[in-house]
JSON list of C-alpha atoms in Angstrom, two decimals:
[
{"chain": "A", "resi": 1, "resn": "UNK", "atom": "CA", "xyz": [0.00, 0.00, 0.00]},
{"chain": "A", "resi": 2, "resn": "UNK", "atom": "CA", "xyz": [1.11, 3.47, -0.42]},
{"chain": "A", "resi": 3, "resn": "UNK", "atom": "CA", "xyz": [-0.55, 6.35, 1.42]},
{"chain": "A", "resi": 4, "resn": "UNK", "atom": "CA", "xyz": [0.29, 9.94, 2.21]},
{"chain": "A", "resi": 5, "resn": "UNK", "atom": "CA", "xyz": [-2.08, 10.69, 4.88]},
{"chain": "A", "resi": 6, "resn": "UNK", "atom": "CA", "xyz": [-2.33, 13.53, 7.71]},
{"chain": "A", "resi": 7, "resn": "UNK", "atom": "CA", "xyz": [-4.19, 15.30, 10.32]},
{"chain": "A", "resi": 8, "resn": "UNK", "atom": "CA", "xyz": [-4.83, 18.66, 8.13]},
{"chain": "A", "resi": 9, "resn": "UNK", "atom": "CA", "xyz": [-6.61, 21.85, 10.33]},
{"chain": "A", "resi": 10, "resn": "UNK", "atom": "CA", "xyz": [-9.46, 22.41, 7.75]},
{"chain": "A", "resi": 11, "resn": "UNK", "atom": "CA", "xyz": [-10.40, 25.92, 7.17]},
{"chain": "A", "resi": 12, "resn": "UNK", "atom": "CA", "xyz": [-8.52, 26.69, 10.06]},
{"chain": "A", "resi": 13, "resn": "UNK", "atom": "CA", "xyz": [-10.92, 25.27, 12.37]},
{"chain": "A", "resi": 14, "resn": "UNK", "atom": "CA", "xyz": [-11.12, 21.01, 12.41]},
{"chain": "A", "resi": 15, "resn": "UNK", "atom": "CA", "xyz": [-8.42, 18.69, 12.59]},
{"chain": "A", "resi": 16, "resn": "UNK", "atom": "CA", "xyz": [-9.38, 16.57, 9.69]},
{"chain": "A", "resi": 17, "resn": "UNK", "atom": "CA", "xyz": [-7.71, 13.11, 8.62]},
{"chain": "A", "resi": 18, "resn": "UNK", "atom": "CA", "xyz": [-6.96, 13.55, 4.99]},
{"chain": "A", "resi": 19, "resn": "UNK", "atom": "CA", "xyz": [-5.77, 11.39, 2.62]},
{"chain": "A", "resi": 20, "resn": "UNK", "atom": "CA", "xyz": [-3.94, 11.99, -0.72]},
{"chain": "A", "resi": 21, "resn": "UNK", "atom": "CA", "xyz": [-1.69, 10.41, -3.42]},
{"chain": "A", "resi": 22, "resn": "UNK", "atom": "CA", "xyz": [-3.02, 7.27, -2.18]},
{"chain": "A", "resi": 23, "resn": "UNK", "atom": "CA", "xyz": [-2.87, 3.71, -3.68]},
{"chain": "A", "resi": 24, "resn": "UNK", "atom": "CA", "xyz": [-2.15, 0.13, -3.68]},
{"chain": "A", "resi": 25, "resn": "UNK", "atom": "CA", "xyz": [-0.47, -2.21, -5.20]},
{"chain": "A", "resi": 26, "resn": "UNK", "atom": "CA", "xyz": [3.27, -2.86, -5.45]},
{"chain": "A", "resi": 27, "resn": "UNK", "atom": "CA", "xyz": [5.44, -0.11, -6.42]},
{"chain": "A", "resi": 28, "resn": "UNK", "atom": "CA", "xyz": [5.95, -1.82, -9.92]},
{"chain": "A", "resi": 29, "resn": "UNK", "atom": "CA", "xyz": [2.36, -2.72, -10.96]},
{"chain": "A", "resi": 30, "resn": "UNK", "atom": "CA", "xyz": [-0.63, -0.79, -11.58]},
{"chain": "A", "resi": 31, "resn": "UNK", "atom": "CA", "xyz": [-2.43, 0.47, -8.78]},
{"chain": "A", "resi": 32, "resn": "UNK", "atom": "CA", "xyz": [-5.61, -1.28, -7.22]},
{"chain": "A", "resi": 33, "resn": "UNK", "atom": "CA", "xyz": [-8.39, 0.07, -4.99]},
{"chain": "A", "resi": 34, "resn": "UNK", "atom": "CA", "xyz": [-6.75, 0.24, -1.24]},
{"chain": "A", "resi": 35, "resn": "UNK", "atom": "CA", "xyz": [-8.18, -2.40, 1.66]},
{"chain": "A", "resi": 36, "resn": "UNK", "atom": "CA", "xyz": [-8.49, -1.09, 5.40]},
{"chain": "A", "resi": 37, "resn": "UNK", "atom": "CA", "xyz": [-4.93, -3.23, 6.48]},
{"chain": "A", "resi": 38, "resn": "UNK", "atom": "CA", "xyz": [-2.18, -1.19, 7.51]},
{"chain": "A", "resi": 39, "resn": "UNK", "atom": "CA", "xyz": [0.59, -1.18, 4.74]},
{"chain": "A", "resi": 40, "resn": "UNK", "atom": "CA", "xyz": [3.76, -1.76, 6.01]},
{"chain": "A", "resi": 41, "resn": "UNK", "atom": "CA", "xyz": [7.57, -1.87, 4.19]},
{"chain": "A", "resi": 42, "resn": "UNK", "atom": "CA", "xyz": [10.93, -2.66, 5.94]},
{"chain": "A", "resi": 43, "resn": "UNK", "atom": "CA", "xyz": [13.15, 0.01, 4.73]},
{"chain": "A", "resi": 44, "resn": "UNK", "atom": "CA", "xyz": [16.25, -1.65, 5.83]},
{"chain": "A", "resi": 45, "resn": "UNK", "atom": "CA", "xyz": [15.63, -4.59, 3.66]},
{"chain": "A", "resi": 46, "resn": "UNK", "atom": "CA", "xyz": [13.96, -2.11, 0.67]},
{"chain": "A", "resi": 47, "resn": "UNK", "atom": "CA", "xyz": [17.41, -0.21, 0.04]},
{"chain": "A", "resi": 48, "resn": "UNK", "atom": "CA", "xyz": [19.85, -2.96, 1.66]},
{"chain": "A", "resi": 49, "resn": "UNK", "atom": "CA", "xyz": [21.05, -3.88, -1.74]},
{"chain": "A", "resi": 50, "resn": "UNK", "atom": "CA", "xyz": [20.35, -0.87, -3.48]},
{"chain": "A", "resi": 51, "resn": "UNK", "atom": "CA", "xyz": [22.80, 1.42, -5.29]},
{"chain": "A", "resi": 52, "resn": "UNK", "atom": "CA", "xyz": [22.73, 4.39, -7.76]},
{"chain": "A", "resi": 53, "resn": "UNK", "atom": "CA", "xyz": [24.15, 4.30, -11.26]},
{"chain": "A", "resi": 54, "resn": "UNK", "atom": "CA", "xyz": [26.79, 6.09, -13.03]},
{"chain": "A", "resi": 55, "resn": "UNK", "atom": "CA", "xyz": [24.08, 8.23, -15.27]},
{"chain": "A", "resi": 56, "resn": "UNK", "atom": "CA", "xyz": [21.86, 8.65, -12.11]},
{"chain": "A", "resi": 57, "resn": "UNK", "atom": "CA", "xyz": [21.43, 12.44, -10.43]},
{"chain": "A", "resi": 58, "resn": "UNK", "atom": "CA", "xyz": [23.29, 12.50, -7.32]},
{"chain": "A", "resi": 59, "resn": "UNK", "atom": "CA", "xyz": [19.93, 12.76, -4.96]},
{"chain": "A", "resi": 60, "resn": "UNK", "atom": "CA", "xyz": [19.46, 9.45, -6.14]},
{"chain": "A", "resi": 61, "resn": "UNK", "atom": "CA", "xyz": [22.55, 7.94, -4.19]},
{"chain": "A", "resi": 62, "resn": "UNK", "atom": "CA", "xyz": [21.36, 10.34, -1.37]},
{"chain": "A", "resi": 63, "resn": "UNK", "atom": "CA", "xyz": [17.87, 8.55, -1.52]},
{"chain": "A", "resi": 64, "resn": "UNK", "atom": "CA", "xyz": [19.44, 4.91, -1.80]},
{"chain": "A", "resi": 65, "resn": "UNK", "atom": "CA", "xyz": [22.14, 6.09, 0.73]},
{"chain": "A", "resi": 66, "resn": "UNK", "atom": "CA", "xyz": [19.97, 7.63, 3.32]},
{"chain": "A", "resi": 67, "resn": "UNK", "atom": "CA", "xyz": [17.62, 4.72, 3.33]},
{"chain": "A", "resi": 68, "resn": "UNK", "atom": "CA", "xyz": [20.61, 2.27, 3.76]},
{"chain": "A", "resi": 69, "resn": "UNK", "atom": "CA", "xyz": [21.88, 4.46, 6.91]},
{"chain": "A", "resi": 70, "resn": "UNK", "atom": "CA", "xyz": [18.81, 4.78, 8.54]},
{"chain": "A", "resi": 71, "resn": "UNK", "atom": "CA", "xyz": [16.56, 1.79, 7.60]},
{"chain": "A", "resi": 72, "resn": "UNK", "atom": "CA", "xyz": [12.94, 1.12, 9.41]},
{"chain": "A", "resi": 73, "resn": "UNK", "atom": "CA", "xyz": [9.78, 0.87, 8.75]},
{"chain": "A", "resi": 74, "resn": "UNK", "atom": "CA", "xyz": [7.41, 2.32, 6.86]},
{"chain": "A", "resi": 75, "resn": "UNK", "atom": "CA", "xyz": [3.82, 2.16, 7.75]},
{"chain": "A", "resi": 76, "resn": "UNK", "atom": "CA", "xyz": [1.13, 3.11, 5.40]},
{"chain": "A", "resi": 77, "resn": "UNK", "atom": "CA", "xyz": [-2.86, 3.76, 6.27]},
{"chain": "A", "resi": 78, "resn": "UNK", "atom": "CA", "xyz": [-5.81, 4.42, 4.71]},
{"chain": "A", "resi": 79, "resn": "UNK", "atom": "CA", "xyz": [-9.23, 6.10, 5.60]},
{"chain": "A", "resi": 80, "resn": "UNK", "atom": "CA", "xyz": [-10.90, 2.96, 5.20]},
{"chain": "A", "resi": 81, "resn": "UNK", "atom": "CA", "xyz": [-9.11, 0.96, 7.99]},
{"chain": "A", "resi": 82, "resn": "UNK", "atom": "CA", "xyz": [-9.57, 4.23, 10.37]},
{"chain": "A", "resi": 83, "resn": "UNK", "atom": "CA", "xyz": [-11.10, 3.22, 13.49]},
{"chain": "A", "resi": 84, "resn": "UNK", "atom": "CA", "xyz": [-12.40, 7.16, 14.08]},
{"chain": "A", "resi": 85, "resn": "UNK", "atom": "CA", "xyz": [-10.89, 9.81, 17.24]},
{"chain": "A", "resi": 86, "resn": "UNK", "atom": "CA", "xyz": [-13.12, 7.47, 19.58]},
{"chain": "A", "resi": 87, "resn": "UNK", "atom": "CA", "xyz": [-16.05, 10.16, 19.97]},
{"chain": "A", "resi": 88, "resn": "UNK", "atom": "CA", "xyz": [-18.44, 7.51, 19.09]},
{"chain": "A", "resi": 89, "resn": "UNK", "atom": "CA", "xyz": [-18.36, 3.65, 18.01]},
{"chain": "A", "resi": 90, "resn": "UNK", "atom": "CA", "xyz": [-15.36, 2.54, 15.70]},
{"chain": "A", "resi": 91, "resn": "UNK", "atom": "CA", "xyz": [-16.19, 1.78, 12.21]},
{"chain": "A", "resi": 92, "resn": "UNK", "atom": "CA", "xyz": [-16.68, -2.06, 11.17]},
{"chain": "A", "resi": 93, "resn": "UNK", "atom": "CA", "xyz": [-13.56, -4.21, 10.71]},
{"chain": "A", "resi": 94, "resn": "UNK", "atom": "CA", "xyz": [-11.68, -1.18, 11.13]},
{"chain": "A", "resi": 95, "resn": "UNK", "atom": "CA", "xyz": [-7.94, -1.40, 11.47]},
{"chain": "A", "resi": 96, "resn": "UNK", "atom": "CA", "xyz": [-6.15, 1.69, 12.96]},
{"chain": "A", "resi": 97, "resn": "UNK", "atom": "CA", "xyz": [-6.15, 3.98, 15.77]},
{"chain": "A", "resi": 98, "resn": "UNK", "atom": "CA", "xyz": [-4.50, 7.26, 17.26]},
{"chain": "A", "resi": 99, "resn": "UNK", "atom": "CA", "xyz": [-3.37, 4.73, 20.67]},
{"chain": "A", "resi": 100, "resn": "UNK", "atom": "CA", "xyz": [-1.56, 8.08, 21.92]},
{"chain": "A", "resi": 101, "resn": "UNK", "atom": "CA", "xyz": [-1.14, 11.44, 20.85]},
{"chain": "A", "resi": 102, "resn": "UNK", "atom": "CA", "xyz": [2.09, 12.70, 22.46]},
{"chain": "A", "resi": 103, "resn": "UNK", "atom": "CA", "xyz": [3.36, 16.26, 20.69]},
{"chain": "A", "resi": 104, "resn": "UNK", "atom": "CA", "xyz": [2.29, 18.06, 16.99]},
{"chain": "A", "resi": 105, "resn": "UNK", "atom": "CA", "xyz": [4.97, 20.49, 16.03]},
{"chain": "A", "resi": 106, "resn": "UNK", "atom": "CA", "xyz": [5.07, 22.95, 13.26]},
{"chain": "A", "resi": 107, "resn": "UNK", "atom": "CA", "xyz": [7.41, 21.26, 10.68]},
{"chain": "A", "resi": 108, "resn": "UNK", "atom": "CA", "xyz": [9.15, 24.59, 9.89]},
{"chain": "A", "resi": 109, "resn": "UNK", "atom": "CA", "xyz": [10.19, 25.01, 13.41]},
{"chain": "A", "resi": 110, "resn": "UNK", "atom": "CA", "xyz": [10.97, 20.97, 13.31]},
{"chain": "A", "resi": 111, "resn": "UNK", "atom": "CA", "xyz": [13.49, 21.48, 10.01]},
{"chain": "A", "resi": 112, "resn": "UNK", "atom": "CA", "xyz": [14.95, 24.56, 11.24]},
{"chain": "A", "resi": 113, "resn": "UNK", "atom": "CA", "xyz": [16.45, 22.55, 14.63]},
{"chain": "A", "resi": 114, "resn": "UNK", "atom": "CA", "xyz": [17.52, 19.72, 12.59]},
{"chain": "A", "resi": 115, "resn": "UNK", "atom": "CA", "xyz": [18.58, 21.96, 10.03]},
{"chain": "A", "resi": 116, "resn": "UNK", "atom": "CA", "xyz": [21.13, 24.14, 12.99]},
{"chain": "A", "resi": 117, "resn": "UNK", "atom": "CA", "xyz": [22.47, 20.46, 14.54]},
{"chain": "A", "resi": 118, "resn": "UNK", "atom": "CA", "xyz": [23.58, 19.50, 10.52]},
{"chain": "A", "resi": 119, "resn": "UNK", "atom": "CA", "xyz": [24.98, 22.60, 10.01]},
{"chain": "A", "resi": 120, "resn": "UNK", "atom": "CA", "xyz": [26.87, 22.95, 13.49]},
{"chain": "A", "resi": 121, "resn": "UNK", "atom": "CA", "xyz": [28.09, 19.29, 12.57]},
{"chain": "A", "resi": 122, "resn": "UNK", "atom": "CA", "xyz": [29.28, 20.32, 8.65]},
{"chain": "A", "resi": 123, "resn": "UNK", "atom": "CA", "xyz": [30.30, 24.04, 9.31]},
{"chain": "A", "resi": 124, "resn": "UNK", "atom": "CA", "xyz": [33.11, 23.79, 7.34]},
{"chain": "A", "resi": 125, "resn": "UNK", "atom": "CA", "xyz": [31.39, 23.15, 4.94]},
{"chain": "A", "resi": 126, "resn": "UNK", "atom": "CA", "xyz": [28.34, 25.24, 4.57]},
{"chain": "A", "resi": 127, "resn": "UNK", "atom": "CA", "xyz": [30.87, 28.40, 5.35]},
{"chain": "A", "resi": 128, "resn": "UNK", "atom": "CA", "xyz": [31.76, 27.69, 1.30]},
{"chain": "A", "resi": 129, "resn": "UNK", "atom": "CA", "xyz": [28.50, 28.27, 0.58]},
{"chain": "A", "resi": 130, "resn": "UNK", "atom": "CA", "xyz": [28.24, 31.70, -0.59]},
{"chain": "A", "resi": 131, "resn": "UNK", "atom": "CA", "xyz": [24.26, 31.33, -1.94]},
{"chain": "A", "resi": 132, "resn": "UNK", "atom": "CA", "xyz": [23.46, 30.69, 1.66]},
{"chain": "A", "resi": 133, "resn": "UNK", "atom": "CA", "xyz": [23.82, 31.19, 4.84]},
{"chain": "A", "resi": 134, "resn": "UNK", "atom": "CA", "xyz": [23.05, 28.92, 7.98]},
{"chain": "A", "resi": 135, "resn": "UNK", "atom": "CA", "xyz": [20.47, 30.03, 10.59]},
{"chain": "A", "resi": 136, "resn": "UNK", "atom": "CA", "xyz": [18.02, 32.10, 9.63]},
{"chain": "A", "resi": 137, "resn": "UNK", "atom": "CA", "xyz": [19.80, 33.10, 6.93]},
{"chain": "A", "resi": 138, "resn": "UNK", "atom": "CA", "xyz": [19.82, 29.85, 5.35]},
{"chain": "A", "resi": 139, "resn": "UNK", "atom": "CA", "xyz": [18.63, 28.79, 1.76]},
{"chain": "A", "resi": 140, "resn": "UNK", "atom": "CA", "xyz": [17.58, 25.30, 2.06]},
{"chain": "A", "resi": 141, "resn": "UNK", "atom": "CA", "xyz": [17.34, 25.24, -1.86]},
{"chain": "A", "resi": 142, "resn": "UNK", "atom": "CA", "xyz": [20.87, 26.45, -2.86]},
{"chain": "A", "resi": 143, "resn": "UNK", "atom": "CA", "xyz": [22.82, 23.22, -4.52]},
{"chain": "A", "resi": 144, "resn": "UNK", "atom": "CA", "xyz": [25.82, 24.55, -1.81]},
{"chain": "A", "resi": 145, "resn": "UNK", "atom": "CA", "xyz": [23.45, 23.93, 0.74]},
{"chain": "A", "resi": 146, "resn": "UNK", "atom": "CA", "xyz": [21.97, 20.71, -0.39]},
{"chain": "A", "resi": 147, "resn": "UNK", "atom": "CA", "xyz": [25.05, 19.39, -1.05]},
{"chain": "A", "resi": 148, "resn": "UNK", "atom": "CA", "xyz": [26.96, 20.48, 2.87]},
{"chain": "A", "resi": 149, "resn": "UNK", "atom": "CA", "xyz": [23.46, 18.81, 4.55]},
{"chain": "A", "resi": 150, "resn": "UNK", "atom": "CA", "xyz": [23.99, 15.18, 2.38]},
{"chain": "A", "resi": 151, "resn": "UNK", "atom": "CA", "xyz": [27.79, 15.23, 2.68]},
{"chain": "A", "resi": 152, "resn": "UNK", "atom": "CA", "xyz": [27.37, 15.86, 6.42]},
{"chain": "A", "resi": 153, "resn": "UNK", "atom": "CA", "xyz": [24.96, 13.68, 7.16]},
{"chain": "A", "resi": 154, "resn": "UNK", "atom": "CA", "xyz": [25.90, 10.76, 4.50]},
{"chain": "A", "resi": 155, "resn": "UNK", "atom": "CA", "xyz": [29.56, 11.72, 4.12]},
{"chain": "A", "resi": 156, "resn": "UNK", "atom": "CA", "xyz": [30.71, 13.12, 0.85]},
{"chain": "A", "resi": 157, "resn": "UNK", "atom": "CA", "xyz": [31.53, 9.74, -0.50]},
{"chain": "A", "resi": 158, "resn": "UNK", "atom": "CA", "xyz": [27.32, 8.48, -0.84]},
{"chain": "A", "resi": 159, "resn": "UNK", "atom": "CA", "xyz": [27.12, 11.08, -3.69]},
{"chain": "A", "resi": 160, "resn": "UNK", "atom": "CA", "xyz": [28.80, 8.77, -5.67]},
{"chain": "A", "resi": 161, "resn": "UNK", "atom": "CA", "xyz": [27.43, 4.92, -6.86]},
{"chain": "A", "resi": 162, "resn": "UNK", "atom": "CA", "xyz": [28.92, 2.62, -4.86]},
{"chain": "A", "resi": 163, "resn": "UNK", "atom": "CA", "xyz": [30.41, 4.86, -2.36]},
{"chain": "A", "resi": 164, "resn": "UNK", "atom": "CA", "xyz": [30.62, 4.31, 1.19]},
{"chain": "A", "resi": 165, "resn": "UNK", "atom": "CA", "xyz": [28.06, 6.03, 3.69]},
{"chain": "A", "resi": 166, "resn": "UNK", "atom": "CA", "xyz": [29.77, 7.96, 6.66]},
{"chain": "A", "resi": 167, "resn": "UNK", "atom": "CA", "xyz": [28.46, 10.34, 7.87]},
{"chain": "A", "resi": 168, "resn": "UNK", "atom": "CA", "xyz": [26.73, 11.87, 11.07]},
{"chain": "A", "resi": 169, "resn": "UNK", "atom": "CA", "xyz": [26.36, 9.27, 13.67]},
{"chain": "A", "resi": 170, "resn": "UNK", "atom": "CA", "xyz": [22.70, 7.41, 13.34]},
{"chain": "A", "resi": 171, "resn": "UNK", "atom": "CA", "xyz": [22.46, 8.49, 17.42]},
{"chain": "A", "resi": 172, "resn": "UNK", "atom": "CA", "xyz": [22.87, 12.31, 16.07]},
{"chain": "A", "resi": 173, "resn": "UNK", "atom": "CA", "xyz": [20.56, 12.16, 13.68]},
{"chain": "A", "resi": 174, "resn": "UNK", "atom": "CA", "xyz": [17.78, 10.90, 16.02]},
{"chain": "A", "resi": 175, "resn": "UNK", "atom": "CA", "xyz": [18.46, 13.19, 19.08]},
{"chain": "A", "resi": 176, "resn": "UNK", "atom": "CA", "xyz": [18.34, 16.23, 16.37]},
{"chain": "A", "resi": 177, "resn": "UNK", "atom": "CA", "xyz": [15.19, 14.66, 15.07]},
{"chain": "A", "resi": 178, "resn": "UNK", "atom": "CA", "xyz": [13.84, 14.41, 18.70]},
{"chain": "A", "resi": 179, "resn": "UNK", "atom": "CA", "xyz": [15.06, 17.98, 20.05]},
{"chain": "A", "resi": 180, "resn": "UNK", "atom": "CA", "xyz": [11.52, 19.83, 18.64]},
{"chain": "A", "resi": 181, "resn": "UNK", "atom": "CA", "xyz": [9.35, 17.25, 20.65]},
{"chain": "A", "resi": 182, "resn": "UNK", "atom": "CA", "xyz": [11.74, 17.61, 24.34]},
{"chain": "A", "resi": 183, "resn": "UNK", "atom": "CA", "xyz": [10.19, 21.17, 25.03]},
{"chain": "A", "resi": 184, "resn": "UNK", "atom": "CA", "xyz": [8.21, 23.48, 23.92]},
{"chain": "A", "resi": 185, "resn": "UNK", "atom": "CA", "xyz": [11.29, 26.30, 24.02]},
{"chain": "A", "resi": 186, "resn": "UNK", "atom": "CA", "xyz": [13.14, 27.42, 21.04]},
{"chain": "A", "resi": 187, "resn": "UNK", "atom": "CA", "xyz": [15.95, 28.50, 23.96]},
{"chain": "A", "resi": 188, "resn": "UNK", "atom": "CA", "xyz": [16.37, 25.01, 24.21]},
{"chain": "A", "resi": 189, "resn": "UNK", "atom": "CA", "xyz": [16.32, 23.49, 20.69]},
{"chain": "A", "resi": 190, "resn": "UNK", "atom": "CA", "xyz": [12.42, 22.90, 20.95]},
{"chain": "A", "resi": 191, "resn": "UNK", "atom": "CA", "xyz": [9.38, 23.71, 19.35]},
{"chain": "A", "resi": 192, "resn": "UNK", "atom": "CA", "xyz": [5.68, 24.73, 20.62]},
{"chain": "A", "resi": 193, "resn": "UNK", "atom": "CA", "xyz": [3.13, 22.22, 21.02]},
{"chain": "A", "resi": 194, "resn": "UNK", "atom": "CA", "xyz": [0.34, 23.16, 18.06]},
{"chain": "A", "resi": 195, "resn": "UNK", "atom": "CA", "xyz": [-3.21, 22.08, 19.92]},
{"chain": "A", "resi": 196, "resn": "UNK", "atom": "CA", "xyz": [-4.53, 18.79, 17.88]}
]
């Protein structure tokens, strides 16, 4: 199955769950109409084996690369298996709850942390880039930029096929990726809580 789906604040007022792009199938064949099970793909064993080609564009070894590094899962669901927020009776056969809402965060204040701990990590780097900045002054979209955030987090070597994947440590990567949902204070590397 394949699913992009989110809570979305419709017209500014209710959290909706909203689904889009969303089918089924394998990621090969045509797409069929979506069941209520919960899709689910083991990302370590997805790009174990996989590596870019000569005539590929470099994100592509970043894709292969970062998926190699990080690995997981990958869990998919649709509206149909959605077992509703529990403010009356579950639909039929459903599949899929909310079992715990713990912290929403606004993802720009989520990229911009992450963003900082990369760039403290590869500051030699991004100090060549003269299309960007880092903070606030940053230009996420500058091929300078893109280029310091991969080869610090991958190493500069997993721009290339074949090459080997170095890097910032998996551990960084995680507590960076955890720092917006530790407190709600941008004095300490976190974001504020957005109300569900």
């Amino acid at each position: 199955m394949q699913c992009l789906c989110e809570w979305v604040r419709q017209f500014r007022k209710q959290l909706v769950y909203k689904c889009y792009d969303c089918n089924c199938g394998s990621y090969d064949g045509p797409p069929k109409q979506c069941s209520r099970t919960v899709g689910a793909d083991n990302l370590t064993k997805v790009w174990e084996s996989w590596t870019c080609k000569a005539a590929d564009p470099t994100w592509e070894c970043w894709r292969g690369c970062t998926g190699r590094k990080m690995g997981g899962m990958w869990y998919s669901t649709s509206d149909a298996g959605y077992c509703g927020d529990g403010s009356g009776p579950s639909t039929p056969n459903c599949t899929w709850r909310v079992a715990e809402f713990v912290k929403r965060v606004n993802k720009t204040c989520s990229d911009s942390i992450i963003y900082a701990e990369v760039e403290t990590t590869g500051a030699s780097c991004f100090d060549g880039c003269s299309d960007s900045g880092i903070g606030p002054g940053r230009n996420a979209t500058s091929p300078c930029w893109i280029g310091c955030f991969y080869d610090t987090v991958l190493g500069p070597d997993a721009r290339n096929p074949g090459g080997s994947i170095t890097g910032m440590p998996v551990a960084d990567l995680i507590a960076a990726w955890n720092l917006p949902f530790a407190s709600d204070s941008p004095a300490t590397k976190g974001c504020p809580a957005l109300k569900p």
